[in-house]
CSV table of C-alpha atoms in Angstrom, one decimal:
chain,number,residue,atom,x,y,z
E,1,MET,CA,0.0,0.0,0.0
E,2,LYS,CA,3.0,2.3,0.6
E,3,THR,CA,3.9,1.9,-3.1
E,4,ILE,CA,0.4,2.9,-4.2
E,5,ARG,CA,0.4,6.0,-1.9
E,6,ARG,CA,3.8,7.0,-3.2
E,7,LEU,CA,2.6,6.7,-6.8
E,8,ILE,CA,-0.5,8.8,-6.1
E,9,TYR,CA,1.5,11.4,-4.2
E,10,ARG,CA,4.2,11.6,-6.8
E,11,GLU,CA,1.7,11.9,-9.7
E,12,ALA,CA,-0.5,14.4,-7.9
E,13,ILE,CA,2.3,16.7,-6.8
E,14,THR,CA,3.8,16.6,-10.3
E,15,GLY,CA,0.4,17.4,-11.9
E,16,VAL,CA,-0.3,20.2,-9.4
E,17,ALA,CA,3.2,21.7,-9.9
E,18,PHE,CA,2.8,21.6,-13.7
E,19,VAL,CA,-0.6,23.3,-13.6
E,20,THR,CA,0.6,25.9,-11.0
E,21,LEU,CA,3.6,26.8,-13.2
E,22,ALA,CA,1.4,27.2,-16.2
E,23,PHE,CA,-1.0,29.6,-14.4
E,24,LEU,CA,1.9,31.6,-12.9
E,25,ALA,CA,3.5,32.0,-16.3
E,26,LEU,CA,0.1,33.3,-17.6
E,27,PHE,CA,-0.2,35.7,-14.7
E,28,PHE,CA,3.4,36.8,-15.1
E,29,PHE,CA,2.7,37.6,-18.8
E,30,PHE,CA,-0.4,39.6,-18.0
E,31,ASP,CA,1.2,41.5,-15.1
E,32,MET,CA,4.2,42.3,-17.2
E,33,VAL,CA,2.1,43.7,-20.1
E,34,ASP,CA,0.3,45.9,-17.6
E,35,GLU,CA,3.5,47.0,-15.9
E,36,LEU,CA,5.1,48.1,-19.2
E,37,ARG,CA,3.0,51.3,-19.2
E,38,TRP,CA,5.0,52.6,-16.2
E,39,VAL,CA,8.5,51.9,-17.7
E,40,GLY,CA,10.4,55.0,-18.7
E,41,ARG,CA,7.5,57.4,-18.0
E,42,ALA,CA,8.2,61.1,-17.2
E,43,GLY,CA,9.1,61.3,-13.5
E,44,ASP,CA,9.7,57.6,-13.3
E,45,ALA,CA,12.8,57.5,-15.5
E,46,GLY,CA,14.5,55.2,-13.0
E,47,TYR,CA,11.9,52.6,-13.4
E,48,THR,CA,13.4,50.5,-16.2
E,49,LEU,CA,12.4,47.2,-17.7
E,50,SER,CA,14.7,45.2,-15.3
E,51,TYR,CA,12.9,46.7,-12.3
E,52,ALA,CA,9.5,46.0,-13.8
E,53,LEU,CA,10.6,42.4,-14.3
E,54,LEU,CA,11.7,42.2,-10.7
E,55,TYR,CA,8.5,43.8,-9.4
E,56,VAL,CA,6.3,41.4,-11.4
E,57,ALA,CA,8.4,38.4,-10.2
E,58,LEU,CA,8.0,39.5,-6.5
E,59,SER,CA,4.3,39.6,-7.1
E,60,LEU,CA,4.1,36.0,-8.0
E,61,PRO,CA,3.8,34.6,-4.4
E,62,ALA,CA,0.6,36.5,-4.0
E,63,HIS,CA,-0.8,34.9,-7.1
E,64,LEU,CA,0.5,31.5,-5.9
E,65,TYR,CA,-1.6,31.9,-2.7
E,66,GLU,CA,-4.7,32.7,-4.7
E,67,LEU,CA,-4.2,29.9,-7.2
E,68,LEU,CA,-3.1,27.0,-5.1
E,69,PRO,CA,-6.7,25.6,-4.3
E,70,ILE,CA,-7.6,25.9,-8.0
E,71,THR,CA,-4.4,24.3,-9.2
E,72,VAL,CA,-4.8,21.5,-6.6
E,73,LEU,CA,-8.2,20.8,-8.0
E,74,ILE,CA,-7.2,20.8,-11.7
E,75,GLY,CA,-4.0,18.9,-11.1
E,76,THR,CA,-5.6,16.1,-9.0
E,77,ILE,CA,-8.6,15.8,-11.4
E,78,PHE,CA,-6.1,15.4,-14.3
E,79,VAL,CA,-4.1,12.7,-12.3
E,80,MET,CA,-7.2,10.8,-11.1
E,81,ALA,CA,-8.8,10.9,-14.6
E,82,ARG,CA,-5.6,9.7,-16.3
E,83,LEU,CA,-5.2,6.9,-13.8
E,84,ALA,CA,-8.8,5.8,-14.5
E,85,GLN,CA,-8.3,6.1,-18.3
E,86,SER,CA,-5.2,3.9,-18.2
E,87,SER,CA,-6.9,1.4,-15.9
E,88,GLU,CA,-4.2,1.9,-13.3
E,89,PHE,CA,-6.7,2.9,-10.7
E,90,THR,CA,-8.7,-0.2,-11.4
E,91,ILE,CA,-5.6,-2.2,-10.6
E,92,MET,CA,-5.1,-0.2,-7.4
E,93,ARG,CA,-8.7,-1.0,-6.4
E,94,THR,CA,-8.2,-4.7,-6.9
E,95,SER,CA,-5.0,-4.4,-4.8
E,96,GLY,CA,-7.0,-3.2,-1.8
E,97,LEU,CA,-7.4,0.5,-2.4
E,98,GLY,CA,-11.0,0.9,-1.3
E,99,PRO,CA,-13.0,4.2,-1.5
E,100,TRP,CA,-12.4,5.2,2.2
E,101,ARG,CA,-8.7,4.4,2.0
E,102,ALA,CA,-8.4,6.4,-1.3
E,103,LEU,CA,-10.2,9.3,0.4
E,104,ARG,CA,-7.8,9.1,3.4
E,105,THR,CA,-4.8,9.1,1.1
E,106,LEU,CA,-6.0,12.2,-0.8
E,107,LEU,CA,-6.9,14.0,2.5
E,108,VAL,CA,-3.3,13.5,3.7
E,109,LEU,CA,-2.1,15.0,0.4
E,110,GLY,CA,-4.6,17.8,0.8
E,111,CYS,CA,-3.3,18.6,4.3
E,112,GLY,CA,0.2,19.0,2.8
E,113,PHE,CA,-1.2,21.5,0.2
E,114,ALA,CA,-3.2,23.3,3.0
E,115,ILE,CA,0.0,23.8,5.0
E,116,LEU,CA,1.8,25.0,1.9
E,117,THR,CA,-1.0,27.5,1.1
E,118,PHE,CA,-1.0,28.8,4.7
E,119,ALA,CA,2.8,29.3,4.7
E,120,VAL,CA,2.7,31.1,1.3
E,121,GLY,CA,-0.2,33.3,2.3
E,122,ASP,CA,1.1,34.2,5.8
E,123,TYR,CA,4.8,34.4,5.3
E,124,LEU,CA,6.1,34.4,1.8
E,125,ALA,CA,3.4,36.5,0.1
E,126,PRO,CA,3.5,39.4,2.6
E,127,LEU,CA,7.3,39.6,2.5
E,128,SER,CA,7.5,39.5,-1.2
E,129,ASP,CA,4.7,42.1,-1.5
E,130,LYS,CA,6.6,44.5,0.8
E,131,ALA,CA,9.7,43.9,-1.2
E,132,SER,CA,7.9,44.5,-4.5
E,133,GLN,CA,6.4,47.7,-3.2
E,134,LEU,CA,9.9,48.8,-2.0
E,135,VAL,CA,11.3,48.2,-5.5
E,136,LYS,CA,8.7,50.3,-7.1
E,137,ALA,CA,8.8,53.0,-4.4
E,138,ARG,CA,12.6,53.5,-4.9
E,139,ARG,CA,12.0,54.2,-8.5
E,140,THR,CA,8.7,56.1,-8.5
E,141,GLY,CA,9.1,57.9,-5.1
E,142,GLN,CA,6.4,56.7,-2.7
E,143,ILE,CA,3.9,54.0,-1.7
E,144,SER,CA,0.3,55.2,-1.8
E,145,SER,CA,-3.1,53.7,-1.5
E,146,GLY,CA,-5.6,55.3,-3.9
E,147,ALA,CA,-6.1,59.0,-4.3
E,148,THR,CA,-6.7,59.8,-0.6
E,149,GLY,CA,-4.1,57.6,1.1
E,150,ALA,CA,-4.8,55.9,4.4
E,151,TRP,CA,-7.2,57.0,7.1
E,152,LEU,CA,-6.9,56.1,10.7
E,153,LYS,CA,-8.7,57.0,13.9
E,154,GLU,CA,-7.7,57.3,17.5
E,155,ARG,CA,-9.4,58.2,20.8
E,156,GLN,CA,-7.6,60.6,23.1
E,157,GLY,CA,-9.7,61.0,26.3
E,158,ASP,CA,-13.1,62.4,25.4
E,159,HIS,CA,-11.7,63.6,22.0
E,160,SER,CA,-11.3,61.7,18.8
E,161,VAL,CA,-8.7,62.2,16.1
E,162,ALA,CA,-8.9,61.4,12.4
E,163,VAL,CA,-5.5,61.0,10.7
E,164,ASN,CA,-4.8,60.9,7.0
E,165,VAL,CA,-1.4,59.8,5.6
E,166,ARG,CA,-1.2,60.3,1.8
E,167,ALA,CA,1.8,58.1,1.2
E,168,LEU,CA,5.0,56.5,2.6
E,169,ASP,CA,8.4,57.2,0.9
E,170,THR,CA,11.2,54.7,0.5
E,171,ASN,CA,12.7,55.6,3.9
E,172,GLY,CA,9.5,55.0,5.8
E,173,HIS,CA,8.7,58.7,6.2
E,174,MET,CA,5.1,59.9,5.9
E,175,ARG,CA,4.1,62.4,3.2
E,176,ASN,CA,1.2,64.9,3.4
E,177,VAL,CA,-0.1,64.2,6.9
E,178,ARG,CA,-3.4,65.7,8.0
E,179,VAL,CA,-4.9,65.4,11.5
E,180,TYR,CA,-8.4,66.4,12.5
E,181,GLU,CA,-9.3,66.6,16.2
E,182,PHE,CA,-13.0,66.5,17.4
E,183,ASP,CA,-14.4,67.0,20.8
E,184,GLY,CA,-17.0,64.9,22.5
E,185,ARG,CA,-19.9,66.7,20.7
E,186,GLY,CA,-18.3,66.1,17.3
E,187,ARG,CA,-17.1,69.7,16.8
E,188,VAL,CA,-13.7,70.4,15.2
E,189,VAL,CA,-11.2,71.4,17.8
E,190,SER,CA,-8.1,71.7,15.7
E,191,THR,CA,-6.6,70.7,12.4
E,192,LEU,CA,-3.0,70.0,11.5
E,193,GLN,CA,-1.2,69.7,8.1
E,194,ALA,CA,2.4,68.6,7.7
E,195,GLU,CA,4.5,68.1,4.6
E,196,ARG,CA,6.3,65.1,6.0
E,197,GLY,CA,6.7,63.1,9.2
E,198,GLU,CA,8.4,60.2,10.8
E,199,PHE,CA,7.8,58.0,13.8
E,200,ALA,CA,9.4,59.0,17.0
E,201,PRO,CA,12.1,56.5,18.2
E,202,ASP,CA,10.4,56.0,21.6
E,203,GLY,CA,7.1,55.1,19.7
E,204,ASN,CA,5.0,57.7,21.6
E,205,GLY,CA,4.5,60.2,18.9
E,206,TRP,CA,5.3,61.5,15.4
E,207,GLU,CA,8.0,64.0,14.5
E,208,LEU,CA,6.4,66.3,11.9
E,209,GLU,CA,8.0,68.9,9.6
E,210,GLY,CA,6.5,71.8,7.7
E,211,VAL,CA,3.5,72.0,10.1
E,212,HIS,CA,0.5,74.3,9.8
E,213,ARG,CA,-2.0,74.2,12.8
E,214,ASN,CA,-5.4,75.7,13.3
E,215,ILE,CA,-7.0,75.7,16.8
E,216,PHE,CA,-10.7,76.5,16.9
E,217,HIS,CA,-12.1,78.3,20.0
E,218,GLN,CA,-15.8,78.0,20.2
E,219,GLY,CA,-16.3,81.1,22.2
E,220,GLY,CA,-18.4,81.8,25.3
E,221,ASP,CA,-22.2,81.7,25.9
E,222,GLY,CA,-22.8,85.2,24.5
E,223,SER,CA,-22.7,87.0,27.9
E,224,PRO,CA,-20.9,90.4,28.1
E,225,GLY,CA,-17.6,89.0,29.5
E,226,SER,CA,-17.3,85.9,27.3
E,227,SER,CA,-14.8,85.7,24.5
E,228,ALA,CA,-15.9,85.5,20.8
E,229,ALA,CA,-15.2,82.4,18.7
E,230,HIS,CA,-11.9,82.7,16.9
E,231,VAL,CA,-9.2,80.6,15.2
E,232,GLU,CA,-5.5,80.5,16.1
E,233,ARG,CA,-3.1,79.7,13.4
E,234,PHE,CA,0.5,78.4,13.8
E,235,ALA,CA,3.3,77.6,11.4
E,236,GLU,CA,6.1,75.5,12.8
E,237,ALA,CA,9.2,74.0,11.2
E,238,GLN,CA,9.0,71.0,13.5
E,239,TYR,CA,6.3,69.7,15.8
E,240,ARG,CA,5.9,66.5,17.9
E,241,TRP,CA,2.4,65.2,17.8
E,242,PRO,CA,1.6,62.7,20.6
E,243,THR,CA,-0.1,59.5,19.4
E,244,HIS,CA,0.0,55.7,19.8
E,245,ILE,CA,-0.5,55.0,16.1
E,246,SER,CA,2.5,52.9,15.1
E,247,THR,CA,4.4,52.2,12.0
E,248,ASP,CA,2.7,48.8,11.5
E,249,MET,CA,-0.8,50.4,11.7
E,250,VAL,CA,0.0,53.0,9.0
E,251,ALA,CA,1.6,50.3,6.8
E,252,ALA,CA,-1.4,48.1,7.4
E,253,SER,CA,-3.9,50.8,6.3
E,254,LEU,CA,-1.8,51.5,3.2
E,255,LEU,CA,-1.8,47.8,2.2
E,256,LYS,CA,-4.7,45.8,1.0
E,257,PRO,CA,-6.1,43.4,3.7
E,258,ASP,CA,-5.4,40.4,1.5
E,259,LYS,CA,-1.7,41.3,1.5
E,260,MET,CA,-1.4,41.2,5.3
E,261,ALA,CA,-0.4,38.3,7.5
E,262,THR,CA,-3.1,36.7,9.8
E,263,ILE,CA,-1.6,38.0,13.0
E,264,ASP,CA,-1.2,41.5,11.6
E,265,LEU,CA,-4.8,41.5,10.5
E,266,PHE,CA,-5.9,40.4,14.0
E,267,GLN,CA,-3.9,43.2,15.7
E,268,TYR,CA,-5.2,45.8,13.2
E,269,ILE,CA,-8.8,44.6,13.8
E,270,ARG,CA,-8.4,45.1,17.6
E,271,HIS,CA,-7.1,48.6,16.9
E,272,LEU,CA,-10.1,49.5,14.8
E,273,GLU,CA,-12.5,48.1,17.3
E,274,SER,CA,-10.9,49.9,20.2
E,275,ASN,CA,-11.3,53.2,18.3
E,276,GLY,CA,-14.9,52.6,17.3
E,277,GLN,CA,-14.2,52.0,13.6
E,278,SER,CA,-15.8,49.5,11.3
E,279,ALA,CA,-13.6,46.3,11.0
E,280,GLN,CA,-16.1,44.3,8.8
E,281,ARG,CA,-13.8,44.2,5.8
E,282,TYR,CA,-10.8,43.2,7.8
E,283,GLU,CA,-12.7,40.6,9.8
E,284,ILE,CA,-13.9,38.9,6.6
E,285,GLU,CA,-10.4,38.8,5.3
E,286,PHE,CA,-9.1,37.5,8.6
E,287,TRP,CA,-11.5,34.5,8.5
E,288,ARG,CA,-10.9,34.0,4.8
E,289,LYS,CA,-7.2,33.6,5.6
E,290,VAL,CA,-8.2,31.0,8.3
E,291,PHE,CA,-10.5,29.0,6.0
E,292,TYR,CA,-8.8,29.5,2.6
E,293,PRO,CA,-6.0,26.9,3.1
E,294,LEU,CA,-8.6,24.3,4.2
E,295,SER,CA,-10.2,24.6,0.7
E,296,CYS,CA,-7.4,22.4,-0.6
E,297,LEU,CA,-8.9,19.5,1.4
E,298,VAL,CA,-12.2,20.2,-0.3
E,299,MET,CA,-10.6,20.2,-3.7
E,300,VAL,CA,-8.9,16.8,-3.4
E,301,VAL,CA,-12.1,15.3,-2.2
E,302,LEU,CA,-13.9,16.8,-5.2
E,303,SER,CA,-11.3,15.2,-7.6
E,304,LEU,CA,-11.6,11.6,-6.2
E,305,PRO,CA,-14.9,10.7,-8.1
E,306,PHE,CA,-13.1,11.3,-11.4
E,307,ALA,CA,-11.0,8.1,-10.7
E,308,TYR,CA,-14.2,6.0,-10.7
E,309,LEU,CA,-15.4,7.3,-14.1
E,310,HIS,CA,-15.0,5.4,-17.4
E,311,PHE,CA,-13.3,7.3,-20.1
E,312,ARG,CA,-13.3,6.9,-23.8
E,313,SER,CA,-10.3,7.9,-25.9
E,314,GLY,CA,-9.8,11.6,-25.6
E,315,GLY,CA,-12.6,12.1,-23.1
E,316,ILE,CA,-10.3,13.2,-20.3
E,317,ALA,CA,-9.9,16.7,-21.7
E,318,THR,CA,-13.7,17.3,-21.1
E,319,TYR,CA,-13.3,16.5,-17.4
E,320,VAL,CA,-10.2,18.5,-17.0
E,321,PHE,CA,-12.0,21.5,-18.6
E,322,GLY,CA,-14.8,20.8,-16.1
E,323,GLY,CA,-12.2,21.0,-13.3
E,324,VAL,CA,-11.0,24.3,-14.6
E,325,MET,CA,-14.5,25.7,-14.6
E,326,ALA,CA,-15.1,24.4,-11.1
E,327,GLY,CA,-11.9,26.1,-9.9
E,328,ILE,CA,-12.8,29.4,-11.5
E,329,SER,CA,-16.3,29.2,-10.0
E,330,PHE,CA,-14.8,28.7,-6.6
E,331,PHE,CA,-12.6,31.7,-7.0
E,332,LEU,CA,-15.5,33.9,-8.2
E,333,LEU,CA,-17.8,32.6,-5.4
E,334,ASN,CA,-15.2,33.4,-2.8
E,335,ASN,CA,-14.9,37.0,-4.1
E,336,VAL,CA,-18.7,37.4,-4.4
E,337,PHE,CA,-19.3,36.3,-0.9
E,338,GLY,CA,-16.6,38.7,0.4
E,339,TYR,CA,-18.1,41.7,-1.3
E,340,ALA,CA,-21.7,40.8,-0.5
E,341,GLY,CA,-20.8,40.1,3.2
E,342,ASN,CA,-19.1,43.5,3.4
E,343,LEU,CA,-22.1,45.3,1.9
E,344,ARG,CA,-24.8,43.4,3.7
E,345,ASN,CA,-22.9,43.2,7.1
E,346,TRP,CA,-23.0,39.4,7.2
E,347,SER,CA,-21.3,37.4,9.9
E,348,PRO,CA,-17.5,37.6,9.0
E,349,TRP,CA,-16.7,33.9,9.7
E,350,LEU,CA,-19.8,32.6,7.9
E,351,THR,CA,-19.1,34.8,4.9
E,352,ALA,CA,-15.5,33.5,4.7
E,353,ALA,CA,-16.5,29.9,5.3
E,354,ALA,CA,-19.6,29.8,3.0
E,355,PRO,CA,-17.8,29.0,-0.3
E,356,GLY,CA,-15.8,26.2,1.3
E,357,LEU,CA,-18.9,24.8,2.9
E,358,ILE,CA,-20.8,24.8,-0.4
E,359,TYR,CA,-18.0,23.0,-2.2
E,360,THR,CA,-17.7,20.6,0.7
E,361,VAL,CA,-21.3,19.6,0.3
E,362,LEU,CA,-20.8,19.2,-3.5
E,363,SER,CA,-17.7,17.1,-3.1
E,364,LEU,CA,-19.2,14.8,-0.5
E,365,GLY,CA,-22.3,14.5,-2.6
E,366,ALA,CA,-20.3,13.5,-5.7
E,367,PHE,CA,-18.2,11.1,-3.6
E,368,GLY,CA,-21.3,9.4,-2.2
E,369,TRP,CA,-23.1,9.2,-5.5
E,370,LEU,CA,-20.3,8.2,-7.9
E,371,VAL,CA,-18.1,6.2,-5.5
E,372,LEU,CA,-20.2,4.6,-2.8
E,373,ARG,CA,-23.5,4.0,-4.7
E,374,ARG,CA,-21.9,3.0,-8.0
């Protein structure tokens, strides 16, 4: 039985690796074509073709994380169908490989792919994404998130503060910082604008440069001795703004949640909740990162019934195409549930788990009908 398991493992790993490389090559080509528009542009003269190639290559681990469950499904379907077509699986069945033993063999293989998916998504992809952003930032000047940058919120006693950081430069300095302070009644107390800033070494504030501050005094109650409402304006070359917003929080808000590690997502969610901000989007992404590697187990179960089908000459291509469609539908369903859950405020863990649960039911249904009944 060890020989049979080794044969299945070797063939499945080879098939999955081949499909994964094919998909990565396709994504590399598309990303490279899209990246060529930034090569040699005015203001980005230092961003040459070699740096574009490096940037696209460093983006591949993120694609690998997204593709692994799909390539596991396509690769194992191809292997199971080919073994059935060549009657090798029939010989394995007569040698004692029953349905439950075959299922257990594939689940062990799926556990290996699940661990690989988790490692890529939680360690390799975040590191490579930061490296790719650094490569591009050194040539284009800054790292930004959209037109308005990153927005953060912090409570300071009975006051609340809204902070906007437009971008981070290659040295980790903040560009175009804006701070809005509100009192307990929601009125603006002060505003601050700074050309650039950096995080204080002790972690208890920001060192800002080119600062313009406005302090709004609401005035008295209208009695003869009360002062009138007025605005004080200050211009300072340097100013230390006290805050507990750290480097990781600013970096996390500038990065997409799917590019963050699981522990970073968890810590950022706690920060948002402690400051009364909505964390629905990040909670969905956190639970998706928890459940997404487990989808590899679902995919290998879904591929097992293909080993019990009878193929005519050339009929294997149809079933492989069906596997491709199933993988694409899983990817689309995963994204649709993410967007719908965020818009409809669904339970984050259920939103993230729903695509996997649906495909689990389908795979177990196919296993019970094609394998156990027939």
